Amino acid sequence: MVRTERIALIVAGALMAGFFAALVYAASGLGIVVPTCVGDVAPFSHGAVIDKGGNHYEVHVVAKMWAFDPPEVHLPPGADVDLYLSSPDVTHGLYVERTAVNLMAVPGVVNAARLRFPTPGTYAMICHEYCGVGHQQMAGRFVIGALPPSAPAPAAAGADAGAAAGAQLFAQKGCVACHTIDGTPGVGPTLKGVLGRREELADGGTVTVDEQFIEHQIRAPNSAVMKGFQPIMPQLPLTDAEVQALVDYVKSL
Ligand code: CUA
């Protein structure tokens, strides 16, 4: 073995040992954990708008079947935005209307873009990758304008407050992708006037929709399937309070 070969081998060996030592140090000394699926870990596991000061915002958008979280992002005009996009389920897309932002939301990956909205207005977020039955209704929006005052909403009483919270959940949890509230047919039955409605079931039975039935359908979707529809409603992880808010909202439609 000539001398230069020996030097090359020693240098390569030293580099590998160095990299390995750096990995061990990062994992044990610095406590850096490399997640196996970034979509499952904070801060990319849920939508967020973070004010970094100086009209600079970090916006985390989670694209999931079939809604964007958050569904609506309010920002002041001229804001510099760092946009981070992730997905916990399947591949989605994100196109922000009238901007150069066109990203893929791939499970396990965080994609990013930097943008600025110079003029006030509404800019739709659109999923441009086919992602299932709710795809064509998967959209959100950026609203650029004076920020709404962040004063706490006046506390309404009982079912009214529940219905208002339920209306928000209805959009956030993606229910809106399949259930319309104006009577037009969707992927799932419309919820307009659903309370007290007599429904035919896919198995030939009938049911009169009451509060208990609505709650049961939210907690255990597909235990009863309406005639003409498919048993495809996902079971959402909801707290009891969230279920009650959704029931109050659906009853109010
Ligand atoms: Cu999400 Cu198409």
Tab-separated table of C-alpha atoms and ligand atoms in Angstrom:
chain	number	residue	atom	x	y	z
A	1	MET	CA	0.000	0.000	0.000
A	2	VAL	CA	1.472	3.318	-1.000
A	3	ARG	CA	1.717	6.158	1.453
A	4	THR	CA	-1.035	8.345	-0.101
A	5	GLU	CA	-3.524	5.440	0.074
A	6	ARG	CA	-2.766	4.975	3.742
A	7	ILE	CA	-3.304	8.710	4.406
A	8	ALA	CA	-6.626	8.670	2.498
A	9	LEU	CA	-7.837	5.676	4.531
A	10	ILE	CA	-6.844	7.287	7.831
A	11	VAL	CA	-8.563	10.581	6.907
A	12	ALA	CA	-11.762	8.759	5.811
A	13	GLY	CA	-11.759	6.701	8.999
A	14	ALA	CA	-11.260	9.792	11.148
A	15	LEU	CA	-14.128	11.588	9.365
A	16	MET	CA	-16.511	8.657	9.921
A	17	ALA	CA	-15.551	8.435	13.578
A	18	GLY	CA	-16.060	12.213	13.862
A	19	PHE	CA	-19.538	12.080	12.290
A	20	PHE	CA	-20.535	9.173	14.515
A	21	ALA	CA	-19.327	11.014	17.607
A	22	ALA	CA	-21.309	14.098	16.508
A	23	LEU	CA	-24.478	11.962	16.114
A	24	VAL	CA	-24.035	10.435	19.561
A	25	TYR	CA	-23.397	13.856	21.063
A	26	ALA	CA	-26.484	15.357	19.361
A	27	ALA	CA	-28.730	12.541	20.613
A	28	SER	CA	-27.382	12.291	24.183
A	29	GLY	CA	-25.550	15.526	24.947
A	30	LEU	CA	-27.830	18.022	23.180
A	31	GLY	CA	-31.012	15.955	23.435
A	32	ILE	CA	-31.834	16.462	19.747
A	33	VAL	CA	-34.484	13.969	18.708
A	34	VAL	CA	-34.936	13.268	15.040
A	35	PRO	CA	-38.669	12.535	14.708
A	36	THR	CA	-39.708	9.611	12.558
A	37	CYS	CA	-42.718	11.543	11.285
A	38	VAL	CA	-42.535	15.316	11.580
A	39	GLY	CA	-46.273	15.695	11.042
A	40	ASP	CA	-46.868	14.129	14.454
A	41	VAL	CA	-44.691	16.407	16.545
A	42	ALA	CA	-44.991	20.000	17.716
A	43	PRO	CA	-44.843	22.621	16.414
A	44	PHE	CA	-45.944	21.158	13.087
A	45	SER	CA	-48.715	18.900	14.421
A	46	HIS	CA	-51.307	21.660	14.581
A	47	GLY	CA	-52.079	24.936	12.878
A	48	ALA	CA	-50.756	28.123	14.426
A	49	VAL	CA	-50.123	31.768	13.679
A	50	ILE	CA	-47.132	33.031	15.649
A	51	ASP	CA	-46.396	36.744	15.880
A	52	LYS	CA	-42.598	37.107	15.736
A	53	GLY	CA	-42.726	40.904	16.086
A	54	GLY	CA	-41.894	43.573	13.502
A	55	ASN	CA	-44.787	42.508	11.241
A	56	HIS	CA	-43.206	39.088	10.797
A	57	TYR	CA	-45.384	36.015	11.265
A	58	GLU	CA	-44.787	32.299	11.297
A	59	VAL	CA	-47.821	30.436	9.988
A	60	HIS	CA	-48.073	26.674	10.500
A	61	VAL	CA	-50.694	25.101	8.267
A	62	VAL	CA	-51.692	21.459	8.643
A	63	ALA	CA	-53.430	20.037	5.600
A	64	LYS	CA	-55.642	17.085	6.481
A	65	MET	CA	-58.654	15.319	5.108
A	66	TRP	CA	-60.382	17.632	4.224
A	67	ALA	CA	-59.573	20.990	5.651
A	68	PHE	CA	-56.711	23.299	6.411
A	69	ASP	CA	-55.881	23.958	10.041
A	70	PRO	CA	-56.251	26.865	10.687
A	71	PRO	CA	-59.027	27.345	8.126
A	72	GLU	CA	-58.616	31.108	8.199
A	73	VAL	CA	-55.476	33.170	8.845
A	74	HIS	CA	-55.779	36.880	9.623
A	75	LEU	CA	-52.694	39.008	8.971
A	76	PRO	CA	-51.981	42.729	8.656
A	77	PRO	CA	-51.055	44.132	5.222
A	78	GLY	CA	-47.385	43.930	4.280
A	79	ALA	CA	-46.656	41.165	6.785
A	80	ASP	CA	-43.655	38.943	6.095
A	81	VAL	CA	-44.848	35.384	6.398
A	82	ASP	CA	-42.887	32.192	6.886
A	83	LEU	CA	-45.340	29.491	5.935
A	84	TYR	CA	-44.799	25.896	7.082
A	85	LEU	CA	-46.966	23.135	5.664
A	86	SER	CA	-47.382	19.571	6.865
A	87	SER	CA	-49.875	16.717	6.601
A	88	PRO	CA	-50.779	13.983	9.085
A	89	ASP	CA	-52.605	11.770	6.601
A	90	VAL	CA	-52.241	11.799	2.815
A	91	THR	CA	-50.588	14.026	0.248
A	92	HIS	CA	-52.309	17.380	-0.183
A	93	GLY	CA	-51.384	20.518	-2.039
A	94	LEU	CA	-51.501	24.168	-1.099
A	95	TYR	CA	-51.843	26.940	-3.589
A	96	VAL	CA	-52.316	30.435	-2.235
A	97	GLU	CA	-54.299	32.472	-4.702
A	98	ARG	CA	-52.500	35.378	-6.421
A	99	THR	CA	-49.137	34.456	-4.894
A	100	ALA	CA	-46.211	32.292	-5.976
A	101	VAL	CA	-46.913	29.827	-3.144
A	102	ASN	CA	-47.551	26.356	-4.490
A	103	LEU	CA	-46.502	23.603	-2.090
A	104	MET	CA	-47.084	19.920	-1.568
A	105	ALA	CA	-48.140	18.704	1.871
A	106	VAL	CA	-46.447	15.329	2.178
A	107	PRO	CA	-46.849	13.214	5.338
A	108	GLY	CA	-43.636	13.249	7.348
A	109	VAL	CA	-42.264	16.346	5.655
A	110	VAL	CA	-42.464	20.047	6.454
A	111	ASN	CA	-42.434	22.245	3.377
A	112	ALA	CA	-41.920	25.967	3.662
A	113	ALA	CA	-42.325	29.144	1.684
A	114	ARG	CA	-41.777	32.802	2.375
A	115	LEU	CA	-44.302	35.319	1.153
A	116	ARG	CA	-45.724	38.757	1.668
A	117	PHE	CA	-49.254	39.983	1.050
A	118	PRO	CA	-48.828	43.562	-0.139
A	119	THR	CA	-52.493	44.429	-0.546
A	120	PRO	CA	-55.456	43.840	1.764
A	121	GLY	CA	-57.971	41.283	0.621
A	122	THR	CA	-58.882	37.640	0.769
A	123	TYR	CA	-56.550	35.042	-0.683
A	124	ALA	CA	-57.921	31.522	-0.962
A	125	MET	CA	-55.867	28.496	0.117
A	126	ILE	CA	-56.679	25.674	-2.233
A	127	CYS	CA	-55.773	21.990	-2.081
A	128	HIS	CA	-54.579	21.112	-5.567
A	129	GLU	CA	-53.738	17.450	-5.047
A	130	TYR	CA	-56.542	14.897	-5.193
A	131	CYS	CA	-56.861	13.620	-1.633
A	132	GLY	CA	-60.181	11.810	-1.403
A	133	VAL	CA	-63.900	12.440	-1.523
A	134	GLY	CA	-63.694	15.817	0.210
A	135	HIS	CA	-60.893	17.151	-1.987
A	136	GLN	CA	-62.875	19.569	-4.112
A	137	GLN	CA	-64.170	21.347	-1.015
A	138	MET	CA	-60.820	21.520	0.766
A	139	ALA	CA	-60.017	25.201	0.999
A	140	GLY	CA	-59.177	27.906	3.481
A	141	ARG	CA	-58.149	31.517	3.233
A	142	PHE	CA	-55.817	34.287	4.227
A	143	VAL	CA	-57.598	37.471	5.196
A	144	ILE	CA	-55.280	40.463	4.934
A	145	GLY	CA	-56.462	43.588	6.676
A	146	ALA	CA	-56.616	45.248	10.053
A	147	LEU	CA	-56.499	42.507	12.671
A	148	PRO	CA	-59.755	41.932	14.555
A	149	PRO	CA	-59.517	43.025	18.201
A	150	SER	CA	-58.475	40.057	20.297
A	151	ALA	CA	-60.821	40.930	23.158
A	152	PRO	CA	-62.502	37.821	24.566
A	153	ALA	CA	-65.921	37.203	23.065
A	154	PRO	CA	-68.771	38.120	25.385
A	155	ALA	CA	-69.871	35.027	27.236
A	156	ALA	CA	-73.194	33.920	25.817
A	157	ALA	CA	-75.272	31.530	27.828
A	158	GLY	CA	-75.651	27.764	27.445
A	159	ALA	CA	-76.573	26.326	24.079
A	160	ASP	CA	-75.973	29.610	22.216
A	161	ALA	CA	-72.315	29.693	23.301
A	162	GLY	CA	-72.077	25.986	22.513
A	163	ALA	CA	-73.510	26.540	19.040
A	164	ALA	CA	-71.017	29.342	18.349
A	165	ALA	CA	-68.119	27.131	19.461
A	166	GLY	CA	-69.633	24.298	17.445
A	167	ALA	CA	-69.715	26.455	14.311
A	168	GLN	CA	-65.954	26.979	14.657
A	169	LEU	CA	-65.318	23.285	15.256
A	170	PHE	CA	-67.485	22.443	12.248
A	171	ALA	CA	-65.023	24.334	10.038
A	172	GLN	CA	-61.835	23.393	11.917
A	173	LYS	CA	-62.515	19.674	12.065
A	174	GLY	CA	-63.395	19.524	8.398
A	175	CYS	CA	-67.084	18.557	8.821
A	176	VAL	CA	-67.811	21.341	6.356
A	177	ALA	CA	-66.038	19.397	3.604
A	178	CYS	CA	-68.841	16.828	3.421
A	179	HIS	CA	-71.923	18.358	5.100
A	180	THR	CA	-73.530	21.503	3.734
A	181	ILE	CA	-75.659	23.704	5.960
A	182	ASP	CA	-77.730	25.258	3.179
A	183	GLY	CA	-79.621	22.205	1.982
A	184	THR	CA	-77.511	21.400	-1.075
A	185	PRO	CA	-76.369	17.781	-1.288
A	186	GLY	CA	-72.740	17.004	-0.429
A	187	VAL	CA	-70.610	13.942	0.139
A	188	GLY	CA	-72.660	13.476	3.304
A	189	PRO	CA	-76.253	14.487	4.073
A	190	THR	CA	-76.942	18.205	4.415
A	191	LEU	CA	-77.457	19.264	8.013
A	192	LYS	CA	-79.932	22.028	7.274
A	193	GLY	CA	-83.026	21.386	9.363
A	194	VAL	CA	-81.727	17.982	10.389
A	195	LEU	CA	-83.256	18.055	13.870
A	196	GLY	CA	-86.573	16.240	13.745
A	197	ARG	CA	-86.035	15.079	10.169
A	198	ARG	CA	-87.164	11.600	9.246
A	199	GLU	CA	-84.282	9.812	7.499
A	200	GLU	CA	-84.215	6.592	5.542
A	201	LEU	CA	-81.275	4.384	6.413
A	202	ALA	CA	-79.122	2.387	4.030
A	203	ASP	CA	-80.201	-0.827	5.757
A	204	GLY	CA	-83.870	-0.075	4.998
A	205	GLY	CA	-84.862	1.275	8.409
A	206	THR	CA	-85.895	4.824	9.272
A	207	VAL	CA	-84.949	7.149	12.070
A	208	THR	CA	-86.220	10.454	13.375
A	209	VAL	CA	-83.209	12.616	14.116
A	210	ASP	CA	-83.069	13.847	17.698
A	211	GLU	CA	-80.292	15.191	19.884
A	212	GLN	CA	-79.174	11.718	21.015
A	213	PHE	CA	-78.986	10.513	17.413
A	214	ILE	CA	-76.837	13.496	16.380
A	215	GLU	CA	-74.471	12.898	19.281
A	216	HIS	CA	-74.278	9.194	18.505
A	217	GLN	CA	-73.486	9.879	14.845
A	218	ILE	CA	-70.637	12.214	15.829
A	219	ARG	CA	-69.175	9.777	18.356
A	220	ALA	CA	-69.648	6.631	16.286
A	221	PRO	CA	-69.951	7.577	12.627
A	222	ASN	CA	-71.284	4.941	10.267
A	223	SER	CA	-73.148	3.084	13.019
A	224	ALA	CA	-76.148	4.327	11.056
A	225	VAL	CA	-75.703	5.248	7.392
A	226	MET	CA	-78.285	7.316	5.514
A	227	LYS	CA	-79.752	5.868	2.344
A	228	GLY	CA	-77.789	6.972	-0.735
A	229	PHE	CA	-74.582	7.721	1.194
A	230	GLN	CA	-71.375	5.799	1.855
A	231	PRO	CA	-70.045	4.757	5.296
A	232	ILE	CA	-66.972	6.986	4.986
A	233	MET	CA	-67.285	9.475	7.820
A	234	PRO	CA	-64.086	9.519	9.876
A	235	GLN	CA	-64.243	9.184	13.644
A	236	LEU	CA	-62.729	12.368	15.037
A	237	PRO	CA	-60.893	12.611	18.324
A	238	LEU	CA	-63.217	15.019	20.155
A	239	THR	CA	-63.593	15.935	23.788
A	240	ASP	CA	-67.032	15.661	25.413
A	241	ALA	CA	-67.259	19.473	25.389
A	242	GLU	CA	-66.484	19.552	21.673
A	243	VAL	CA	-69.097	16.896	20.921
A	244	GLN	CA	-71.679	18.890	22.904
A	245	ALA	CA	-70.759	22.098	21.042
A	246	LEU	CA	-71.137	20.339	17.697
A	247	VAL	CA	-74.510	18.883	18.760
A	248	ASP	CA	-75.695	22.350	19.817
A	249	TYR	CA	-74.547	23.761	16.487
A	250	VAL	CA	-76.089	21.033	14.327
A	251	LYS	CA	-79.383	21.388	16.232
A	252	SER	CA	-79.408	25.105	15.442
A	253	LEU	CA	-79.156	24.654	11.674
B	1	CUA	CU1	-56.437	17.872	0.255
B	1	CUA	CU2	-57.047	17.637	-2.036
